[in-house]
């Protein structure tokens, strides 16, 4: 059984990815930051469809917690999956914050940086010895790296950094057969940044060739698919999954 760790999979598109990976036969480590109950609900859903899952607490913005997280991962791998390593890491955890450049505070900037770029970098570094050869890393970025959307400059800049980092991961980990790709979602119906109101949704749908916003499953299924062996030659790519957003 292949095993995937998906950060921030207690809610939103990470939760969908967790369930879709389980449907494809993967064991799943769900991580949560502030929603343990929702993480448990995801684990329960996976168990109910015949899959195997466990949940762990992780704050991606706090690198000092990573050594303890790595040890907790190793213990779960052993106790739940009878493994000493895992196969796939999906760096998905994140949050939205709307504030134009003119008023962004240093604290807001640092918070976004810690979760969207520094965290994925050092989490991948510390978990790398536990990732099996021929594994894969998927970094969840954003269509805002291609289209400038007012009010999300630091977020988009760090997601852009994560896209570049993805290519360096592919370069440096390729010798072990480990692929690295990023998936850049367009607007997806989740609680990110407070969620969508009707007016915002209508605007985004109008900017999308397929005429609607995305649902979590529109991304979750792509994550699960990209991890599978049929896509083994896709490497070092950024794949926008956005229904044709502002084209
Ligand atoms: N929704 C969109 O339109 C969209 C578009 C492009 C990209 N994305 C990206 O997709 C990813 C998932 O977003 P989403 O839309 O699914 O958001 P969401 O519904 O708000 O869920 C966010 C998830 O990330 C976790 N999380 C937040 N801060 C964290 C932290 N400091 N440490 C660890 N986990 C943390 C949350 O965990 P808890 O609830 O347990 O705290 C939750 O599981 C993010 O990276 C986001 O930037 C989303």
PDB file of N, CA and C in Angstrom, residues 18 30 37 107 118 133 154 157 188-189 207:
ATOM      1  N   UNK A  18      -7.436  13.703   0.296  1.00  0.00           N
ATOM      2  CA  UNK A  18      -7.240  12.561   1.199  1.00  0.00           C
ATOM      3  C   UNK A  18      -8.206  11.428   0.842  1.00  0.00           C
ATOM      4  N   UNK A  30      -3.528  12.207   7.483  1.00  0.00           N
ATOM      5  CA  UNK A  30      -4.232  13.489   7.431  1.00  0.00           C
ATOM      6  C   UNK A  30      -3.577  14.396   8.461  1.00  0.00           C
ATOM      7  N   UNK A  37     -11.318  17.705  15.085  1.00  0.00           N
ATOM      8  CA  UNK A  37     -12.564  16.966  14.855  1.00  0.00           C
ATOM      9  C   UNK A  37     -12.790  16.732  13.367  1.00  0.00           C
ATOM     10  N   UNK A 107       4.018  41.587   9.916  1.00  0.00           N
ATOM     11  CA  UNK A 107       3.552  40.373  10.589  1.00  0.00           C
ATOM     12  C   UNK A 107       2.725  39.505   9.640  1.00  0.00           C
ATOM     13  N   UNK A 118       8.357  28.870   3.554  1.00  0.00           N
ATOM     14  CA  UNK A 118       9.347  28.339   4.497  1.00  0.00           C
ATOM     15  C   UNK A 118       8.915  26.972   5.043  1.00  0.00           C
ATOM     16  N   UNK A 133      12.237   5.836  -2.059  1.00  0.00           N
ATOM     17  CA  UNK A 133      12.663   6.045  -3.444  1.00  0.00           C
ATOM     18  C   UNK A 133      11.450   5.864  -4.363  1.00  0.00           C
ATOM     19  N   UNK A 154       1.523  39.054  -1.291  1.00  0.00           N
ATOM     20  CA  UNK A 154       2.519  38.194  -0.635  1.00  0.00           C
ATOM     21  C   UNK A 154       2.191  36.707  -0.824  1.00  0.00           C
ATOM     22  N   UNK A 157       3.097  35.712  -4.289  1.00  0.00           N
ATOM     23  CA  UNK A 157       4.553  35.713  -4.473  1.00  0.00           C
ATOM     24  C   UNK A 157       5.174  34.464  -3.843  1.00  0.00           C
ATOM     25  N   UNK A 188     -11.636  27.753  -5.829  1.00  0.00           N
ATOM     26  CA  UNK A 188     -12.307  26.517  -5.420  1.00  0.00           C
ATOM     27  C   UNK A 188     -13.224  26.834  -4.239  1.00  0.00           C
ATOM     28  N   UNK A 189     -14.391  26.187  -4.230  1.00  0.00           N
ATOM     29  CA  UNK A 189     -15.349  26.439  -3.153  1.00  0.00           C
ATOM     30  C   UNK A 189     -14.876  25.775  -1.844  1.00  0.00           C
ATOM     31  N   UNK A 207     -15.311  34.615 -15.145  1.00  0.00           N
ATOM     32  CA  UNK A 207     -13.925  34.698 -15.635  1.00  0.00           C
ATOM     33  C   UNK A 207     -13.365  33.324 -16.016  1.00  0.00           C
TER      34      UNK A 207
END
